[in-house]
Short mmCIF file of C-alpha atoms and ligand atoms in Angstrom, two decimals:
data_model
loop_
_atom_site.label_atom_id
_atom_site.label_comp_id
_atom_site.label_asym_id
_atom_site.label_seq_id
_atom_site.Cartn_x
_atom_site.Cartn_y
_atom_site.Cartn_z
CA UNK A 1 48.77 162.30 146.59
CA UNK A 2 46.53 162.49 143.50
CA UNK A 3 47.62 162.01 139.92
CA UNK A 4 45.72 161.93 136.64
CA UNK A 5 47.02 160.45 133.40
CA UNK A 6 44.96 162.22 130.75
CA UNK A 7 44.10 160.87 127.32
CA UNK A 8 45.92 157.59 127.77
CA UNK A 9 45.38 154.98 125.05
CA UNK A 10 44.72 151.48 126.32
CA UNK A 11 45.85 148.52 124.25
CA UNK A 12 42.24 148.06 123.03
CA UNK A 13 42.47 151.55 121.52
CA UNK A 14 40.17 153.26 124.03
CA UNK A 15 41.22 156.74 125.22
CA UNK A 16 40.85 157.16 128.97
CA UNK A 17 41.78 159.29 131.94
CA UNK A 18 43.38 157.27 134.74
CA UNK A 19 42.90 158.66 138.25
CA UNK A 20 45.40 157.63 140.92
CA UNK A 21 45.24 158.24 144.67
CA UNK A 22 48.02 157.20 147.05
CA UNK A 23 49.56 154.85 144.51
CA UNK A 24 46.34 153.05 143.62
CA UNK A 25 44.16 153.48 140.52
CA UNK A 26 40.77 154.71 141.72
CA UNK A 27 38.99 155.50 138.46
CA UNK A 28 39.37 154.83 134.73
CA UNK A 29 36.98 157.02 132.73
CA UNK A 30 36.54 157.86 129.06
CA UNK A 31 38.96 160.68 128.20
CA UNK A 32 37.47 164.06 129.06
CA UNK A 33 34.36 162.57 130.68
CA UNK A 34 35.14 164.29 133.97
CA UNK A 35 35.96 167.67 132.41
CA UNK A 36 39.17 169.52 133.17
CA UNK A 37 40.97 168.30 136.29
CA UNK A 38 40.53 170.48 139.33
CA UNK A 39 42.18 170.56 142.72
CA UNK A 40 45.67 169.60 143.63
CA UNK A 41 46.12 166.59 141.37
CA UNK A 42 49.29 166.30 139.30
CA UNK A 43 48.44 165.80 135.63
CA UNK A 44 50.38 163.86 133.00
CA UNK A 45 49.08 164.54 129.51
CA UNK A 46 49.57 161.30 127.57
CA UNK A 47 48.25 162.94 124.36
CA UNK A 48 46.95 159.63 123.02
CA UNK A 49 50.11 157.68 123.74
CA UNK A 50 49.70 154.01 124.67
CA UNK A 51 49.82 153.23 128.39
CA UNK A 52 50.39 149.67 129.60
CA UNK A 53 50.66 148.22 133.09
CA UNK A 54 54.22 147.76 134.34
CA UNK A 55 56.12 144.95 132.59
CA UNK A 56 56.90 141.83 134.63
CA UNK A 57 60.16 139.85 134.41
CA UNK A 58 58.87 136.55 135.76
CA UNK A 59 62.28 134.83 135.66
CA UNK A 60 65.59 136.74 135.88
CA UNK A 61 69.03 135.69 137.19
CA UNK A 62 69.96 139.05 138.66
CA UNK A 63 72.94 137.68 140.63
CA UNK A 64 74.61 136.17 137.56
CA UNK A 65 73.98 138.99 135.07
CA UNK A 66 76.72 140.91 133.26
CA UNK A 67 79.45 138.30 133.71
CA UNK A 68 80.14 137.76 130.01
CA UNK A 69 83.28 139.87 129.93
CA UNK A 70 84.82 137.94 132.81
CA UNK A 71 84.65 134.56 131.08
CA UNK A 72 82.56 133.38 128.12
CA UNK A 73 80.98 129.97 127.59
CA UNK A 74 83.68 127.65 126.08
CA UNK A 75 81.35 125.52 123.93
CA UNK A 76 77.98 127.28 123.96
CA UNK A 77 76.19 124.43 125.74
CA UNK A 78 74.10 124.40 128.93
CA UNK A 79 76.75 122.21 130.60
CA UNK A 80 79.44 124.71 129.56
CA UNK A 81 77.42 127.64 130.95
CA UNK A 82 76.86 125.91 134.29
CA UNK A 83 80.57 124.98 134.55
CA UNK A 84 81.93 128.46 133.71
CA UNK A 85 79.45 130.22 135.96
CA UNK A 86 80.20 127.74 138.75
CA UNK A 87 83.87 128.82 138.54
CA UNK A 88 83.02 132.54 138.45
CA UNK A 89 80.71 132.13 141.44
CA UNK A 90 83.70 131.22 143.62
CA UNK A 91 84.80 134.84 143.32
CA UNK A 92 81.39 136.37 144.14
CA UNK A 93 81.27 138.84 147.02
CA UNK A 94 78.25 140.67 148.37
CA UNK A 95 79.60 143.89 146.84
CA UNK A 96 80.28 142.43 143.39
CA UNK A 97 76.86 140.80 143.19
CA UNK A 98 75.15 143.96 144.45
CA UNK A 99 76.92 146.20 141.91
CA UNK A 100 75.91 144.07 138.93
CA UNK A 101 72.40 143.57 140.31
CA UNK A 102 71.84 147.31 140.71
CA UNK A 103 73.00 147.95 137.15
CA UNK A 104 70.59 145.34 135.83
CA UNK A 105 67.61 146.40 137.95
CA UNK A 106 68.10 150.06 136.98
CA UNK A 107 68.12 149.01 133.34
CA UNK A 108 64.95 146.95 133.84
CA UNK A 109 63.17 149.89 135.48
CA UNK A 110 64.21 152.22 132.65
CA UNK A 111 62.74 149.70 130.23
CA UNK A 112 59.36 149.73 131.98
CA UNK A 113 59.65 146.74 134.30
CA UNK A 114 57.97 147.19 137.68
CA UNK A 115 58.27 143.64 139.05
CA UNK A 116 61.16 141.17 138.87
CA UNK A 117 61.12 137.58 140.11
CA UNK A 118 64.85 137.00 140.71
CA UNK A 119 66.44 133.55 140.91
CA UNK A 120 69.70 133.87 142.90
CA UNK A 121 71.75 130.67 143.18
CA UNK A 122 71.80 128.86 146.53
CA UNK A 123 74.51 126.21 146.82
CA UNK A 124 77.69 125.37 148.77
CA UNK A 125 79.74 127.53 146.35
CA UNK A 126 78.02 130.89 147.00
CA UNK A 127 76.03 129.95 150.09
CA UNK A 128 73.40 132.63 150.64
CA UNK A 129 75.35 135.53 149.11
CA UNK A 130 72.89 136.03 146.23
CA UNK A 131 69.82 135.65 148.42
CA UNK A 132 71.15 138.06 151.05
CA UNK A 133 72.01 140.69 148.43
CA UNK A 134 68.63 140.33 146.73
CA UNK A 135 66.73 140.52 150.03
CA UNK A 136 68.61 143.77 150.74
CA UNK A 137 67.79 145.10 147.28
CA UNK A 138 64.13 144.12 147.76
CA UNK A 139 64.04 146.77 150.49
CA UNK A 140 66.30 149.25 148.72
CA UNK A 141 64.18 149.19 145.54
CA UNK A 142 60.82 149.00 147.33
CA UNK A 143 59.60 152.34 145.90
CA UNK A 144 60.70 151.59 142.34
CA UNK A 145 60.29 147.88 141.75
CA UNK A 146 58.76 144.84 143.41
CA UNK A 147 61.40 142.16 143.79
CA UNK A 148 60.50 138.54 144.48
CA UNK A 149 63.43 136.43 145.64
CA UNK A 150 63.58 132.77 144.62
CA UNK A 151 65.92 130.39 146.47
CA UNK A 152 67.34 128.57 143.43
CA UNK A 153 69.42 125.35 143.71
CA UNK A 154 71.24 125.69 140.35
CA UNK A 155 73.77 122.96 141.23
CA UNK A 156 71.10 120.43 142.26
CA UNK A 157 70.09 119.35 145.75
CA UNK A 158 71.27 115.74 146.15
CA UNK A 159 74.16 116.48 143.77
CA UNK A 160 75.39 119.39 145.91
CA UNK A 161 75.29 118.25 149.55
CA UNK A 162 74.52 121.06 151.97
CA UNK A 163 72.10 122.77 149.57
CA UNK A 164 68.92 121.62 151.31
CA UNK A 165 69.96 123.24 154.60
CA UNK A 166 70.82 126.45 152.72
CA UNK A 167 67.42 126.46 150.98
CA UNK A 168 65.69 126.19 154.34
CA UNK A 169 67.84 129.01 155.66
CA UNK A 170 66.99 131.18 152.63
CA UNK A 171 63.26 130.60 153.09
CA UNK A 172 63.50 131.28 156.84
CA UNK A 173 65.35 134.52 156.02
CA UNK A 174 62.43 135.68 153.85
CA UNK A 175 62.91 134.34 150.32
CA UNK A 176 59.52 134.61 148.60
CA UNK A 177 59.63 131.52 146.38
CA UNK A 178 61.32 128.10 146.36
CA UNK A 179 63.17 127.35 143.13
CA UNK A 180 64.27 124.11 141.54
CA UNK A 181 66.62 122.78 138.88
CA UNK A 182 64.98 119.45 138.26
CA UNK A 183 67.41 118.14 135.63
CA UNK A 184 70.67 118.84 137.46
CA UNK A 185 70.82 115.56 139.37
CA UNK A 186 72.75 112.38 138.57
CA UNK A 187 69.82 109.98 138.18
CA UNK A 188 66.13 110.05 137.32
CA UNK A 189 65.33 108.91 140.86
CA UNK A 190 67.29 111.87 142.25
CA UNK A 191 65.39 114.19 139.88
CA UNK A 192 62.08 112.88 141.25
CA UNK A 193 63.39 113.38 144.77
CA UNK A 194 64.41 116.94 143.82
CA UNK A 195 60.84 117.70 142.70
CA UNK A 196 59.45 116.18 145.89
CA UNK A 197 61.82 118.19 148.10
CA UNK A 198 60.97 121.46 146.36
CA UNK A 199 57.21 120.89 146.63
CA UNK A 200 57.62 119.81 150.28
CA UNK A 201 59.40 123.10 151.00
CA UNK A 202 56.68 125.03 149.13
CA UNK A 203 54.06 123.48 151.41
CA UNK A 204 56.09 123.76 154.60
CA UNK A 205 56.92 127.46 154.10
CA UNK A 206 53.68 128.39 152.34
CA UNK A 207 55.46 129.80 149.26
CA UNK A 208 55.03 129.26 145.52
CA UNK A 209 57.49 127.06 143.61
CA UNK A 210 59.28 128.05 140.41
CA UNK A 211 61.32 125.27 138.80
CA UNK A 212 63.72 125.06 135.88
CA UNK A 213 62.52 122.00 133.99
CA UNK A 214 63.05 119.99 130.80
CA UNK A 215 65.73 122.26 129.36
CA UNK A 216 66.98 120.08 126.48
CA UNK A 217 66.56 119.64 122.73
CA UNK A 218 64.94 116.25 123.05
CA UNK A 219 63.40 113.87 125.53
CA UNK A 220 65.90 111.00 125.15
CA UNK A 221 67.26 111.64 128.65
CA UNK A 222 64.27 111.23 131.00
CA UNK A 223 65.74 113.75 133.44
CA UNK A 224 64.71 116.36 130.86
CA UNK A 225 61.14 115.09 130.46
CA UNK A 226 59.62 115.68 133.88
CA UNK A 227 56.77 118.11 133.17
CA UNK A 228 54.10 115.41 133.29
CA UNK A 229 55.48 114.03 136.55
CA UNK A 230 55.56 117.52 138.06
CA UNK A 231 51.96 118.17 136.94
CA UNK A 232 50.86 114.93 138.68
CA UNK A 233 52.64 115.92 141.90
CA UNK A 234 51.18 119.43 141.85
CA UNK A 235 47.65 118.11 141.29
CA UNK A 236 48.00 115.49 144.02
CA UNK A 237 49.15 118.10 146.53
CA UNK A 238 46.52 120.69 145.57
CA UNK A 239 49.19 123.26 144.60
CA UNK A 240 47.27 124.53 141.55
CA UNK A 241 48.30 128.04 140.44
CA UNK A 242 51.31 127.97 142.81
CA UNK A 243 53.89 126.36 140.51
CA UNK A 244 55.70 127.67 137.42
CA UNK A 245 58.13 125.87 135.10
CA UNK A 246 60.86 127.71 133.19
CA UNK A 247 62.22 126.56 129.77
CA UNK A 248 60.34 123.24 129.14
CA UNK A 249 62.08 123.21 125.75
CA UNK A 250 62.13 119.42 125.29
CA UNK A 251 58.37 119.59 124.91
CA UNK A 252 58.92 120.95 121.40
CA UNK A 253 60.53 117.67 120.32
CA UNK A 254 57.53 115.51 121.23
CA UNK A 255 55.10 114.39 118.52
CA UNK A 256 52.16 116.77 118.39
CA UNK A 257 49.63 114.42 120.01
CA UNK A 258 51.87 113.73 123.03
CA UNK A 259 52.66 117.43 123.26
CA UNK A 260 48.99 118.33 123.34
CA UNK A 261 48.25 115.74 126.02
CA UNK A 262 51.08 117.08 128.17
CA UNK A 263 50.00 120.70 127.75
CA UNK A 264 46.40 119.84 128.69
CA UNK A 265 47.74 118.06 131.77
CA UNK A 266 49.78 121.14 132.77
CA UNK A 267 46.73 123.36 132.22
CA UNK A 268 44.49 121.09 134.31
CA UNK A 269 47.08 121.01 137.11
CA UNK A 270 47.36 124.82 137.08
CA UNK A 271 51.09 124.69 136.31
CA UNK A 272 52.37 127.78 134.46
CA UNK A 273 55.04 127.64 131.74
CA UNK A 274 57.60 130.38 131.17
CA UNK A 275 59.54 130.23 127.86
CA UNK A 276 62.94 131.94 128.04
CA UNK A 277 63.64 132.36 124.33
CA UNK A 278 66.95 134.24 124.46
CA UNK A 279 68.61 131.46 126.47
CA UNK A 280 66.65 128.62 124.89
CA UNK A 281 67.77 129.69 121.40
CA UNK A 282 71.36 130.37 122.38
CA UNK A 283 72.02 127.10 124.19
CA UNK A 284 69.72 124.88 122.15
CA UNK A 285 70.47 123.02 118.92
CA UNK A 286 74.21 122.91 119.63
CA UNK A 287 74.63 119.31 118.54
CA UNK A 288 72.60 119.66 115.36
CA UNK A 289 74.65 119.37 112.18
CA UNK A 290 71.73 120.48 110.01
CA UNK A 291 68.05 121.35 110.54
CA UNK A 292 69.11 123.12 113.73
CA UNK A 293 66.30 123.02 116.26
CA UNK A 294 64.76 126.13 117.77
CA UNK A 295 64.22 124.46 121.12
CA UNK A 296 61.56 126.89 122.35
CA UNK A 297 58.24 125.69 123.74
CA UNK A 298 55.50 126.18 121.09
CA UNK A 299 53.75 129.28 122.41
CA UNK A 300 50.61 129.08 120.31
CA UNK A 301 50.02 125.57 121.67
CA UNK A 302 50.38 126.85 125.24
CA UNK A 303 47.62 129.31 124.51
CA UNK A 304 45.41 126.72 122.81
CA UNK A 305 45.74 124.32 125.75
CA UNK A 306 44.93 127.07 128.27
CA UNK A 307 48.32 126.94 130.03
CA UNK A 308 49.03 130.10 132.02
CA UNK A 309 52.19 131.56 130.54
CA UNK A 310 54.68 134.38 130.74
CA UNK A 311 58.03 134.90 129.06
CA UNK A 312 61.16 136.46 130.48
CA UNK A 313 64.82 137.42 129.88
CA UNK A 314 66.24 134.68 132.16
CA UNK A 315 69.89 135.69 131.79
CA UNK A 316 71.47 138.90 130.60
CA UNK A 317 75.02 138.89 129.21
CA UNK A 318 76.58 135.83 130.77
CA UNK A 319 77.58 132.31 129.73
CA UNK A 320 73.93 131.26 129.45
CA UNK A 321 72.90 134.25 127.29
CA UNK A 322 75.54 136.72 126.08
CA UNK A 323 72.84 139.18 124.96
CA UNK A 324 70.09 141.30 126.40
CA UNK A 325 69.23 144.61 128.02
CA UNK A 326 66.60 143.52 130.53
CA UNK A 327 64.05 144.76 128.02
CA UNK A 328 60.81 142.78 127.99
CA UNK A 329 59.69 144.29 124.67
CA UNK A 330 62.88 143.04 122.99
CA UNK A 331 62.35 139.53 124.33
CA UNK A 332 58.66 139.66 123.34
CA UNK A 333 59.57 140.44 119.75
CA UNK A 334 62.09 137.59 119.77
CA UNK A 335 59.43 135.22 121.11
CA UNK A 336 57.00 136.31 118.39
CA UNK A 337 59.61 135.79 115.67
CA UNK A 338 60.68 132.36 116.85
CA UNK A 339 57.12 131.24 117.63
CA UNK A 340 55.60 132.04 114.23
CA UNK A 341 53.41 134.67 115.89
CA UNK A 342 52.32 137.73 113.93
CA UNK A 343 49.48 140.16 113.36
CA UNK A 344 47.70 142.35 115.92
CA UNK A 345 45.94 139.51 117.78
CA UNK A 346 49.06 137.38 118.27
CA UNK A 347 51.20 140.36 119.22
CA UNK A 348 48.61 141.55 121.74
CA UNK A 349 48.69 138.10 123.29
CA UNK A 350 52.49 138.11 123.48
CA UNK A 351 52.34 141.48 125.26
CA UNK A 352 49.81 139.96 127.66
CA UNK A 353 52.46 137.33 128.54
CA UNK A 354 54.64 140.20 129.80
CA UNK A 355 51.78 141.88 131.65
CA UNK A 356 48.42 140.43 132.78
CA UNK A 357 49.30 136.78 132.26
CA UNK A 358 52.71 137.24 133.92
CA UNK A 359 50.91 138.82 136.89
CA UNK A 360 49.03 135.53 137.27
CA UNK A 361 52.27 133.54 137.09
CA UNK A 362 53.96 135.56 139.86
CA UNK A 363 50.82 135.79 141.99
CA UNK A 364 49.97 139.50 141.81
CA UNK A 365 46.89 139.40 139.55
CA UNK A 366 44.69 140.81 142.35
CA UNK A 367 46.46 144.17 142.32
CA UNK A 368 47.51 144.34 138.67
CA UNK A 369 46.19 146.08 135.56
CA UNK A 370 44.69 149.39 134.52
CA UNK A 371 41.50 149.26 136.57
CA UNK A 372 40.20 150.62 139.87
CA UNK A 373 41.86 148.90 142.81
CA UNK A 374 45.07 148.04 140.97
CA UNK A 375 48.48 149.43 141.89
CA UNK A 376 49.37 152.38 139.65
CA UNK A 377 52.33 150.63 138.02
CA UNK A 378 52.16 152.14 134.55
CA UNK A 379 54.32 152.74 131.48
CA UNK A 380 53.66 155.58 129.03
CA UNK A 381 55.03 154.58 125.62
CA UNK A 382 56.17 156.85 122.78
CA UNK A 383 53.60 155.45 120.36
CA UNK A 384 49.90 156.01 119.82
CA UNK A 385 49.47 152.67 118.03
CA UNK A 386 48.79 149.66 120.27
CA UNK A 387 49.78 147.30 117.43
CA UNK A 388 53.22 148.95 117.34
CA UNK A 389 54.21 148.21 120.92
CA UNK A 390 56.22 145.09 120.09
CA UNK A 391 57.06 145.94 116.49
CA UNK A 392 58.38 149.44 117.18
CA UNK A 393 59.65 148.83 120.70
CA UNK A 394 58.84 152.46 121.52
CA UNK A 395 60.61 154.49 124.17
CA UNK A 396 59.35 154.02 127.69
CA UNK A 397 58.66 157.77 128.09
CA UNK A 398 57.51 157.47 131.69
CA UNK A 399 57.60 154.58 134.12
CA UNK A 400 55.43 154.91 137.22
CA UNK A 401 55.63 152.74 140.33
CA UNK A 402 52.59 153.12 142.57
CA UNK A 403 51.82 156.45 140.95
CA UNK A 404 55.32 157.90 141.26
CA UNK A 405 57.57 158.50 138.24
CA UNK A 406 60.64 156.26 138.61
CA UNK A 407 62.13 156.61 135.12
CA UNK A 408 61.80 159.04 132.26
CA UNK A 409 63.21 158.82 128.74
CA UNK A 410 63.31 161.68 126.28
CA UNK A 411 64.88 161.34 122.89
CA UNK A 412 65.39 163.66 119.97
CA UNK A 413 65.94 162.32 116.48
CA UNK A 414 66.92 164.57 113.60
CA UNK A 415 66.73 163.55 109.98
CA UNK A 416 69.49 165.56 108.32
CA UNK A 417 68.66 164.65 104.75
CA UNK A 418 67.96 167.72 102.59
CA UNK A 419 64.29 168.35 101.89
CA UNK A 420 63.57 167.74 98.17
CA UNK A 421 62.98 170.96 96.27
CA UNK A 422 64.87 173.16 98.72
CA UNK A 423 68.34 174.36 97.88
CA UNK A 424 69.24 176.16 101.07
CA UNK A 425 71.27 173.37 102.55
CA UNK A 426 71.08 170.76 105.22
CA UNK A 427 69.87 172.87 108.10
CA UNK A 428 66.67 173.73 106.24
CA UNK A 429 65.86 170.05 106.06
CA UNK A 430 66.23 169.39 109.77
CA UNK A 431 63.30 167.54 111.21
CA UNK A 432 62.72 167.22 114.91
CA UNK A 433 60.72 164.28 116.16
CA UNK A 434 61.22 164.71 119.85
CA UNK A 435 58.36 163.01 121.71
CA UNK A 436 56.31 162.87 118.54
CA UNK A 437 54.27 159.73 118.17
CA UNK A 438 55.74 157.36 115.61
CA UNK A 439 52.25 156.68 114.28
CA UNK A 440 49.91 159.65 113.99
ZN1 ZN B 1 66.65 130.47 134.68
#
């Protein structure tokens, strides 16, 4: 099957025609360079609209999404969120998890996401329910979305006896990644053991590791200051570019010099960092009486230190984060606002954290991007201005997975204000902006 996206605007402003064969991009040429398309190819006329590669949710709790109406977080803290969700998990069934997961994944696809790394809980409360549902959905959604399944020990490993055997079972059943929750153990020694166990499993099963780490306002409790230790372990084992850390919020409370040293260490060890601003902001700073902390890893410093980074939604509408629409452009704007990031260069770099850089974090860089040889995972946006992608959060007009349209959005907006100088009433002043670019 052949497809051509004509007159697509890349984020560097260049207008190109993108040629796709059997789901793979085979040629990217200057717009019109090849003349009018001939043959049997389907043609999508992008008319100068911006086209980006499919957005990547590098860290999403699909199994726990959309629980906020069942029971909210009693005190707004991380401990409160874990406790409430632990109770709700007792009622999880395969059907209930699958129903909420499908709703969330469909929303993500509509919003231009073509890959999700999902972190279903694995513990004695839910057993493998989340993993089994997600592995089923990985097949069910194969043509619309790539789903990576992380075996995630939310309740700890030593702290929740039986979890280690379940993690092994999840990996044997085909989970793609081993997860971790390094702070949810009773002692620092148990936290170190947790890290060791997770990295052992990564080596034994030949999978990447993706750990929740250092999710606190400050570093006074050493269980929440493990990033340096993890970097040492990763370097010693030669697991460079195979390990990601989510949150790492306590890093923001370190003095700048210590922060810089730690970031350089993470960069040298090839450990990626994934800020999760919606959750980090909602659960952080809860004990502050004044000067309430942001509790989000300083993004500009990640860039300066050369740390591979992505950002993600983490949770959508549950006790951890009672907001969200699985929309990576929304979260990107939030990250920019909280990280003091602005202007075209910064915003382009934030968008990269949802696209090319995220592809590196989840291990798909080899087949990602708008270039020959990459999978044709593409999003046509309702703007012609690359600088407006995060600011305007344009419609995702078309979402393509391996060259096939998997979601389409059309919207009509009418401005009903009377046109100045005309006296013939409201209808004369109707303006239709359907599919018109926001910026000409
Ligand atoms: Zn998470």
